[in-house]
PDB file of C-alpha atoms and ligand atoms in Angstrom:
ATOM      1  CA  MET A1140      20.162 -31.871  22.167  1.00  0.00           C
ATOM      2  CA  LEU A1141      20.529 -30.814  18.552  1.00  0.00           C
ATOM      3  CA  GLU A1142      20.546 -32.859  15.381  1.00  0.00           C
ATOM      4  CA  LEU A1143      20.739 -31.665  11.783  1.00  0.00           C
ATOM      5  CA  HIS A1144      20.485 -34.360   9.131  1.00  0.00           C
ATOM      6  CA  GLU A1145      21.244 -33.557   5.487  1.00  0.00           C
ATOM      7  CA  VAL A1146      19.927 -30.050   6.005  1.00  0.00           C
ATOM      8  CA  ALA A1147      19.782 -27.747   3.009  1.00  0.00           C
ATOM      9  CA  LYS A1148      18.576 -24.177   2.812  1.00  0.00           C
ATOM     10  CA  HIS A1149      17.936 -22.396  -0.464  1.00  0.00           C
ATOM     11  CA  TYR A1150      16.854 -18.806  -0.908  1.00  0.00           C
ATOM     12  CA  PRO A1151      14.976 -17.376  -3.871  1.00  0.00           C
ATOM     13  CA  GLY A1152      17.308 -16.395  -6.690  1.00  0.00           C
ATOM     14  CA  GLY A1153      19.223 -19.644  -6.581  1.00  0.00           C
ATOM     15  CA  VAL A1154      21.190 -18.942  -3.394  1.00  0.00           C
ATOM     16  CA  THR A1155      22.195 -22.080  -1.541  1.00  0.00           C
ATOM     17  CA  ALA A1156      23.040 -21.081   2.021  1.00  0.00           C
ATOM     18  CA  LEU A1157      23.356 -24.664   3.253  1.00  0.00           C
ATOM     19  CA  ALA A1158      24.091 -27.552   0.922  1.00  0.00           C
ATOM     20  CA  GLY A1159      23.519 -30.605   3.111  1.00  0.00           C
ATOM     21  CA  VAL A1160      24.704 -30.367   6.697  1.00  0.00           C
ATOM     22  CA  THR A1161      24.705 -33.262   9.127  1.00  0.00           C
ATOM     23  CA  VAL A1162      25.722 -32.383  12.680  1.00  0.00           C
ATOM     24  CA  ARG A1163      24.887 -33.661  16.122  1.00  0.00           C
ATOM     25  CA  VAL A1164      25.480 -31.691  19.304  1.00  0.00           C
ATOM     26  CA  ASP A1165      24.996 -33.594  22.533  1.00  0.00           C
ATOM     27  CA  GLU A1166      23.698 -32.185  25.770  1.00  0.00           C
ATOM     28  CA  GLY A1167      26.398 -30.358  27.699  1.00  0.00           C
ATOM     29  CA  GLU A1168      28.682 -29.633  24.753  1.00  0.00           C
ATOM     30  CA  LEU A1169      30.443 -26.330  24.068  1.00  0.00           C
ATOM     31  CA  VAL A1170      30.922 -25.938  20.315  1.00  0.00           C
ATOM     32  CA  GLY A1171      32.503 -23.219  18.208  1.00  0.00           C
ATOM     33  CA  ILE A1172      31.381 -22.650  14.617  1.00  0.00           C
ATOM     34  CA  VAL A1173      33.968 -21.017  12.379  1.00  0.00           C
ATOM     35  CA  GLY A1174      34.298 -20.307   8.675  1.00  0.00           C
ATOM     36  CA  PRO A1175      34.438 -17.451   6.203  1.00  0.00           C
ATOM     37  CA  SER A1176      31.672 -14.917   5.805  1.00  0.00           C
ATOM     38  CA  GLY A1177      28.845 -16.383   3.702  1.00  0.00           C
ATOM     39  CA  SER A1178      29.725 -20.006   4.509  1.00  0.00           C
ATOM     40  CA  GLY A1179      26.348 -20.643   6.133  1.00  0.00           C
ATOM     41  CA  LYS A1180      27.112 -20.262   9.829  1.00  0.00           C
ATOM     42  CA  SER A1181      24.212 -17.957  10.710  1.00  0.00           C
ATOM     43  CA  THR A1182      21.814 -19.922   8.534  1.00  0.00           C
ATOM     44  CA  MET A1183      22.764 -23.079  10.400  1.00  0.00           C
ATOM     45  CA  LEU A1184      22.349 -21.408  13.778  1.00  0.00           C
ATOM     46  CA  ASN A1185      18.951 -19.969  12.809  1.00  0.00           C
ATOM     47  CA  LEU A1186      17.770 -23.405  11.684  1.00  0.00           C
ATOM     48  CA  ALA A1187      19.105 -24.984  14.876  1.00  0.00           C
ATOM     49  CA  GLY A1188      17.239 -22.321  16.835  1.00  0.00           C
ATOM     50  CA  THR A1189      14.017 -22.971  14.891  1.00  0.00           C
ATOM     51  CA  LEU A1190      13.938 -19.337  13.736  1.00  0.00           C
ATOM     52  CA  ASP A1191      13.767 -20.725  10.222  1.00  0.00           C
ATOM     53  CA  ARG A1192      12.786 -23.980   8.546  1.00  0.00           C
ATOM     54  CA  PRO A1193      15.033 -26.015   6.247  1.00  0.00           C
ATOM     55  CA  SER A1194      14.327 -26.451   2.518  1.00  0.00           C
ATOM     56  CA  SER A1195      15.101 -30.141   2.986  1.00  0.00           C
ATOM     57  CA  GLY A1196      16.538 -32.445   5.622  1.00  0.00           C
ATOM     58  CA  THR A1197      15.580 -32.739   9.269  1.00  0.00           C
ATOM     59  CA  VAL A1198      16.240 -30.566  12.296  1.00  0.00           C
ATOM     60  CA  ARG A1199      15.669 -32.035  15.730  1.00  0.00           C
ATOM     61  CA  VAL A1200      15.878 -29.940  18.891  1.00  0.00           C
ATOM     62  CA  ALA A1201      15.575 -31.555  22.307  1.00  0.00           C
ATOM     63  CA  GLY A1202      14.049 -34.598  20.657  1.00  0.00           C
ATOM     64  CA  HIS A1203      11.451 -32.699  18.594  1.00  0.00           C
ATOM     65  CA  ASP A1204      11.434 -32.872  14.813  1.00  0.00           C
ATOM     66  CA  VAL A1205      10.920 -29.218  13.935  1.00  0.00           C
ATOM     67  CA  ALA A1206       9.011 -30.114  10.738  1.00  0.00           C
ATOM     68  CA  GLY A1207       6.314 -31.781  12.827  1.00  0.00           C
ATOM     69  CA  LEU A1208       5.617 -28.694  14.944  1.00  0.00           C
ATOM     70  CA  ALA A1209       3.149 -25.909  14.201  1.00  0.00           C
ATOM     71  CA  ASP A1210       4.411 -22.323  14.483  1.00  0.00           C
ATOM     72  CA  ARG A1211       2.787 -21.977  17.891  1.00  0.00           C
ATOM     73  CA  GLU A1212       4.561 -25.118  19.131  1.00  0.00           C
ATOM     74  CA  LEU A1213       7.847 -23.873  17.713  1.00  0.00           C
ATOM     75  CA  SER A1214       7.445 -20.597  19.605  1.00  0.00           C
ATOM     76  CA  ALA A1215       6.862 -22.549  22.796  1.00  0.00           C
ATOM     77  CA  LEU A1216       9.925 -24.696  22.143  1.00  0.00           C
ATOM     78  CA  ARG A1217      12.028 -21.583  21.546  1.00  0.00           C
ATOM     79  CA  ALA A1218      10.686 -19.807  24.617  1.00  0.00           C
ATOM     80  CA  THR A1219      11.438 -22.656  26.983  1.00  0.00           C
ATOM     81  CA  ARG A1220      14.438 -24.472  25.515  1.00  0.00           C
ATOM     82  CA  ILE A1221      16.544 -22.075  23.484  1.00  0.00           C
ATOM     83  CA  GLY A1222      18.359 -18.863  24.323  1.00  0.00           C
ATOM     84  CA  PHE A1223      19.781 -16.566  21.635  1.00  0.00           C
ATOM     85  CA  VAL A1224      22.595 -14.063  21.751  1.00  0.00           C
ATOM     86  CA  PHE A1225      23.472 -11.872  18.772  1.00  0.00           C
ATOM     87  CA  GLN A1226      26.355  -9.632  17.827  1.00  0.00           C
ATOM     88  CA  GLN A1227      24.093  -6.548  17.936  1.00  0.00           C
ATOM     89  CA  PHE A1228      22.713  -7.278  21.456  1.00  0.00           C
ATOM     90  CA  HIS A1229      19.102  -6.534  20.343  1.00  0.00           C
ATOM     91  CA  LEU A1230      18.086  -4.876  23.600  1.00  0.00           C
ATOM     92  CA  ALA A1231      15.073  -2.565  23.791  1.00  0.00           C
ATOM     93  CA  PRO A1232      16.563   0.957  24.150  1.00  0.00           C
ATOM     94  CA  ALA A1233      13.722   2.391  26.222  1.00  0.00           C
ATOM     95  CA  MET A1234      13.757  -0.347  28.847  1.00  0.00           C
ATOM     96  CA  ASN A1235      16.211  -0.799  31.676  1.00  0.00           C
ATOM     97  CA  ALA A1236      18.322  -3.930  32.084  1.00  0.00           C
ATOM     98  CA  LEU A1237      15.831  -5.528  34.466  1.00  0.00           C
ATOM     99  CA  ASP A1238      12.892  -5.210  32.080  1.00  0.00           C
ATOM    100  CA  ASN A1239      14.962  -6.264  29.078  1.00  0.00           C
ATOM    101  CA  VAL A1240      15.886  -9.462  30.877  1.00  0.00           C
ATOM    102  CA  ALA A1241      12.378  -9.998  32.266  1.00  0.00           C
ATOM    103  CA  ASP A1242      11.157  -9.863  28.657  1.00  0.00           C
ATOM    104  CA  GLY A1243      13.010 -13.127  28.097  1.00  0.00           C
ATOM    105  CA  LEU A1244      10.247 -14.774  30.144  1.00  0.00           C
ATOM    106  CA  LEU A1245       7.308 -13.131  28.347  1.00  0.00           C
ATOM    107  CA  TYR A1246       6.248 -16.224  26.448  1.00  0.00           C
ATOM    108  CA  THR A1247       6.810 -18.713  29.233  1.00  0.00           C
ATOM    109  CA  GLY A1248       3.667 -17.891  31.190  1.00  0.00           C
ATOM    110  CA  THR A1249       5.653 -16.603  34.167  1.00  0.00           C
ATOM    111  CA  PRO A1250       3.705 -13.955  36.138  1.00  0.00           C
ATOM    112  CA  ARG A1251       5.158 -10.416  35.872  1.00  0.00           C
ATOM    113  CA  ARG A1252       6.286 -10.249  39.506  1.00  0.00           C
ATOM    114  CA  HIS A1253       8.217 -13.500  39.158  1.00  0.00           C
ATOM    115  CA  ARG A1254       9.662 -12.343  35.833  1.00  0.00           C
ATOM    116  CA  ARG A1255      11.215  -9.321  37.525  1.00  0.00           C
ATOM    117  CA  ARG A1256      12.606 -11.356  40.391  1.00  0.00           C
ATOM    118  CA  ARG A1257      14.160 -13.949  38.119  1.00  0.00           C
ATOM    119  CA  ALA A1258      15.536 -11.203  35.886  1.00  0.00           C
ATOM    120  CA  ALA A1259      17.255  -9.618  38.889  1.00  0.00           C
ATOM    121  CA  GLU A1260      18.784 -12.988  39.766  1.00  0.00           C
ATOM    122  CA  ALA A1261      19.977 -13.528  36.193  1.00  0.00           C
ATOM    123  CA  LEU A1262      21.587 -10.066  36.137  1.00  0.00           C
ATOM    124  CA  GLU A1263      23.243 -10.822  39.450  1.00  0.00           C
ATOM    125  CA  HIS A1264      24.543 -14.049  37.918  1.00  0.00           C
ATOM    126  CA  VAL A1265      26.219 -12.220  35.006  1.00  0.00           C
ATOM    127  CA  GLY A1266      27.799  -9.706  37.382  1.00  0.00           C
ATOM    128  CA  LEU A1267      25.396  -6.828  36.710  1.00  0.00           C
ATOM    129  CA  GLY A1268      23.428  -6.772  39.939  1.00  0.00           C
ATOM    130  CA  HIS A1269      24.478  -3.121  40.354  1.00  0.00           C
ATOM    131  CA  ARG A1270      23.234  -2.083  36.901  1.00  0.00           C
ATOM    132  CA  ILE A1271      19.654  -3.343  36.809  1.00  0.00           C
ATOM    133  CA  ARG A1272      18.074   0.135  36.508  1.00  0.00           C
ATOM    134  CA  HIS A1273      20.406   1.247  33.726  1.00  0.00           C
ATOM    135  CA  ARG A1274      19.172   1.500  30.174  1.00  0.00           C
ATOM    136  CA  PRO A1275      21.284   0.067  27.337  1.00  0.00           C
ATOM    137  CA  HIS A1276      22.797   3.451  26.354  1.00  0.00           C
ATOM    138  CA  GLU A1277      24.054   3.834  29.920  1.00  0.00           C
ATOM    139  CA  LEU A1278      25.973   0.561  29.698  1.00  0.00           C
ATOM    140  CA  SER A1279      29.215  -0.387  27.958  1.00  0.00           C
ATOM    141  CA  GLY A1280      29.156  -2.814  25.022  1.00  0.00           C
ATOM    142  CA  GLY A1281      30.369  -5.650  27.211  1.00  0.00           C
ATOM    143  CA  GLU A1282      27.707  -4.904  29.810  1.00  0.00           C
ATOM    144  CA  ARG A1283      25.012  -4.790  27.133  1.00  0.00           C
ATOM    145  CA  GLN A1284      26.065  -8.180  25.877  1.00  0.00           C
ATOM    146  CA  ARG A1285      25.954  -9.541  29.425  1.00  0.00           C
ATOM    147  CA  VAL A1286      22.395  -8.182  29.744  1.00  0.00           C
ATOM    148  CA  ALA A1287      21.558  -9.934  26.465  1.00  0.00           C
ATOM    149  CA  ILE A1288      23.035 -13.161  27.804  1.00  0.00           C
ATOM    150  CA  ALA A1289      21.053 -12.803  31.035  1.00  0.00           C
ATOM    151  CA  ARG A1290      17.910 -12.398  28.920  1.00  0.00           C
ATOM    152  CA  ALA A1291      18.834 -15.469  26.875  1.00  0.00           C
ATOM    153  CA  VAL A1292      19.305 -17.702  29.898  1.00  0.00           C
ATOM    154  CA  VAL A1293      16.743 -16.312  32.372  1.00  0.00           C
ATOM    155  CA  GLY A1294      14.299 -19.080  31.439  1.00  0.00           C
ATOM    156  CA  GLY A1295      16.919 -21.790  31.957  1.00  0.00           C
ATOM    157  CA  PRO A1296      16.778 -22.805  28.293  1.00  0.00           C
ATOM    158  CA  GLY A1297      19.337 -25.621  28.212  1.00  0.00           C
ATOM    159  CA  LEU A1298      20.516 -24.645  24.723  1.00  0.00           C
ATOM    160  CA  LEU A1299      22.298 -21.348  24.176  1.00  0.00           C
ATOM    161  CA  LEU A1300      23.006 -20.220  20.603  1.00  0.00           C
ATOM    162  CA  ALA A1301      25.332 -17.267  20.137  1.00  0.00           C
ATOM    163  CA  ASP A1302      26.034 -15.577  16.779  1.00  0.00           C
ATOM    164  CA  GLU A1303      29.299 -13.614  16.969  1.00  0.00           C
ATOM    165  CA  PRO A1304      28.652 -12.494  20.562  1.00  0.00           C
ATOM    166  CA  THR A1305      32.052 -10.822  20.819  1.00  0.00           C
ATOM    167  CA  GLY A1306      31.994  -9.303  17.318  1.00  0.00           C
ATOM    168  CA  ASN A1307      31.244  -5.776  18.564  1.00  0.00           C
ATOM    169  CA  LEU A1308      33.397  -5.852  21.664  1.00  0.00           C
ATOM    170  CA  ASP A1309      36.929  -4.881  22.558  1.00  0.00           C
ATOM    171  CA  THR A1310      39.260  -7.689  23.590  1.00  0.00           C
ATOM    172  CA  ALA A1311      38.730  -7.367  27.341  1.00  0.00           C
ATOM    173  CA  SER A1312      34.909  -7.188  27.130  1.00  0.00           C
ATOM    174  CA  GLY A1313      34.940 -10.063  24.647  1.00  0.00           C
ATOM    175  CA  ALA A1314      36.987 -12.161  27.021  1.00  0.00           C
ATOM    176  CA  ALA A1315      34.490 -11.446  29.811  1.00  0.00           C
ATOM    177  CA  VAL A1316      31.617 -12.547  27.574  1.00  0.00           C
ATOM    178  CA  VAL A1317      33.452 -15.733  26.621  1.00  0.00           C
ATOM    179  CA  GLY A1318      34.165 -16.371  30.293  1.00  0.00           C
ATOM    180  CA  LEU A1319      30.461 -16.032  30.958  1.00  0.00           C
ATOM    181  CA  LEU A1320      29.555 -18.494  28.188  1.00  0.00           C
ATOM    182  CA  ARG A1321      32.044 -20.935  29.687  1.00  0.00           C
ATOM    183  CA  GLN A1322      30.513 -20.466  33.110  1.00  0.00           C
ATOM    184  CA  LEU A1323      27.014 -21.165  31.744  1.00  0.00           C
ATOM    185  CA  HIS A1324      28.392 -24.250  30.023  1.00  0.00           C
ATOM    186  CA  ALA A1325      29.994 -25.390  33.271  1.00  0.00           C
ATOM    187  CA  ASP A1326      26.602 -24.887  34.942  1.00  0.00           C
ATOM    188  CA  GLY A1327      25.118 -27.382  32.474  1.00  0.00           C
ATOM    189  CA  ALA A1328      24.026 -25.442  29.374  1.00  0.00           C
ATOM    190  CA  THR A1329      24.729 -26.689  25.871  1.00  0.00           C
ATOM    191  CA  VAL A1330      26.417 -23.804  24.065  1.00  0.00           C
ATOM    192  CA  VAL A1331      26.949 -23.279  20.339  1.00  0.00           C
ATOM    193  CA  VAL A1332      28.853 -20.132  19.435  1.00  0.00           C
ATOM    194  CA  ILE A1333      29.717 -18.671  16.028  1.00  0.00           C
ATOM    195  CA  THR A1334      32.963 -16.775  16.086  1.00  0.00           C
ATOM    196  CA  HIS A1335      35.461 -15.116  13.763  1.00  0.00           C
ATOM    197  CA  ASP A1336      38.008 -15.235  16.553  1.00  0.00           C
ATOM    198  CA  ARG A1337      40.326 -18.149  15.809  1.00  0.00           C
ATOM    199  CA  GLU A1338      41.950 -18.001  19.197  1.00  0.00           C
ATOM    200  CA  LEU A1339      38.597 -18.171  20.921  1.00  0.00           C
ATOM    201  CA  ALA A1340      37.468 -21.079  18.744  1.00  0.00           C
ATOM    202  CA  ALA A1341      40.711 -22.992  19.235  1.00  0.00           C
ATOM    203  CA  ALA A1342      40.198 -22.849  22.996  1.00  0.00           C
ATOM    204  CA  LEU A1343      36.767 -24.505  22.788  1.00  0.00           C
ATOM    205  CA  PRO A1344      36.366 -28.270  23.276  1.00  0.00           C
ATOM    206  CA  ARG A1345      34.880 -28.753  19.784  1.00  0.00           C
ATOM    207  CA  GLN A1346      35.122 -26.760  16.561  1.00  0.00           C
ATOM    208  CA  ILE A1347      33.033 -27.091  13.431  1.00  0.00           C
ATOM    209  CA  ALA A1348      34.417 -25.327  10.359  1.00  0.00           C
ATOM    210  CA  MET A1349      31.950 -24.376   7.634  1.00  0.00           C
ATOM    211  CA  ARG A1350      32.762 -23.765   3.989  1.00  0.00           C
ATOM    212  CA  ASP A1351      30.391 -23.174   1.068  1.00  0.00           C
ATOM    213  CA  GLY A1352      27.327 -24.269   3.003  1.00  0.00           C
ATOM    214  CA  ARG A1353      28.860 -27.510   4.204  1.00  0.00           C
ATOM    215  CA  VAL A1354      30.719 -28.790   7.237  1.00  0.00           C
ATOM    216  CA  HIS A1355      34.342 -28.666   6.147  1.00  0.00           C
ATOM    217  CA  THR A1356      35.804 -30.136   9.327  1.00  0.00           C
ATOM    218  CA  ASP A1357      34.357 -31.145  12.687  1.00  0.00           C
ATOM    219  CA  SER A1358      36.874 -31.809  15.437  1.00  0.00           C
ATOM    220  CA  ALA A1359      34.456 -34.355  16.935  1.00  0.00           C
ATOM    221  CA  VAL A1360      34.386 -36.369  13.702  1.00  0.00           C
ATOM    222  CA  PRO A1361      37.659 -38.005  12.611  1.00  0.00           C
ATOM    223  CA  ARG A1362      38.399 -37.409   8.926  1.00  0.00           C
TER     224      ARG A1362
HETATM  225  P1  LIG B 772      27.690 -16.691   7.463  1.00  0.00           P
HETATM  226  O1  LIG B 772      26.919 -16.630   8.732  1.00  0.00           O
HETATM  227  O2  LIG B 772      28.703 -17.803   7.441  1.00  0.00           O
HETATM  228  O3  LIG B 772      28.308 -15.379   7.087  1.00  0.00           O
HETATM  229  P2  LIG B 772      25.098 -16.885   6.221  1.00  0.00           P
HETATM  230  O4  LIG B 772      24.463 -18.094   6.781  1.00  0.00           O
HETATM  231  O5  LIG B 772      24.701 -15.571   6.774  1.00  0.00           O
HETATM  232  O6  LIG B 772      26.687 -17.062   6.277  1.00  0.00           O
HETATM  233  O7  LIG B 772      24.847 -16.825   4.649  1.00  0.00           O
HETATM  234  C1  LIG B 772      25.083 -17.937   3.772  1.00  0.00           C
HETATM  235  C2  LIG B 772      24.665 -17.534   2.361  1.00  0.00           C
HETATM  236  O8  LIG B 772      23.251 -17.387   2.274  1.00  0.00           O
HETATM  237  C3  LIG B 772      25.240 -16.224   1.901  1.00  0.00           C
HETATM  238  O9  LIG B 772      25.542 -16.332   0.525  1.00  0.00           O
HETATM  239  C4  LIG B 772      24.130 -15.244   2.135  1.00  0.00           C
HETATM  240  O10 LIG B 772      24.226 -14.159   1.254  1.00  0.00           O
HETATM  241  C5  LIG B 772      22.912 -16.095   1.869  1.00  0.00           C
HETATM  242  N1  LIG B 772      21.722 -15.668   2.644  1.00  0.00           N
HETATM  243  C6  LIG B 772      21.610 -15.664   3.988  1.00  0.00           C
HETATM  244  N2  LIG B 772      20.394 -15.239   4.375  1.00  0.00           N
HETATM  245  C7  LIG B 772      19.706 -14.967   3.228  1.00  0.00           C
HETATM  246  C8  LIG B 772      18.386 -14.496   2.937  1.00  0.00           C
HETATM  247  N3  LIG B 772      17.508 -14.219   3.918  1.00  0.00           N
HETATM  248  N4  LIG B 772      18.056 -14.327   1.638  1.00  0.00           N
HETATM  249  C9  LIG B 772      18.916 -14.602   0.656  1.00  0.00           C
HETATM  250  N5  LIG B 772      20.162 -15.064   0.851  1.00  0.00           N
HETATM  251  C10 LIG B 772      20.560 -15.238   2.114  1.00  0.00           C
END
């Protein structure tokens, strides 16, 4: 599903965010990424999600070498195969939950009517069928994150990438969000989640620990 080979990412000013990362995530895995702030977790997730291109090395998503795709093809790959969830939810404040989720289908060529219907189903699926007309400010943090997850998965992306999805939530809401990620994984999605929460990470089937832009340990790879 996801393959990074010797991936490096440098930023202007001599910053090395990733210093050669080789990781493979198979279809159907549930993986936690841990490590100190600045260790390259978000950079790795953004590269895996094709939001950014590596300075060197190869990134393959669902069999496609990202380097061989034009920007337009990358957008199509993202729209159909990859769902993103971020710590800050990134919902449009003026739109209700239904339209926020329907937006997740904007670049898939789904007609508007069908977008709304599928959005309603996705919200139902995350337990928010009774909140579809609410705008983000009328929802709790946990509910907002569930809307964001519904938007991420409404297109049936197969790969779900989550960057600190519980970082802004209280313990109970965070647990609900983690439960939801587990449910999506059980339904067949491949899930990669960055987390600061050691307990959360320890409960996942596989953990990758980053340090200084490298994979420090990977529970799937014997040392
Ligand atoms: P983490 O997610 O583990 O906190 P990041 O991947 O965000 O780590 O960052 C890794 C390193 O790359 C940090 O030193 C960070 O300051 C740097 N970095 C990340 N994004 C950029 C950017 N757009 N420009 C310059 N430096 C960046």
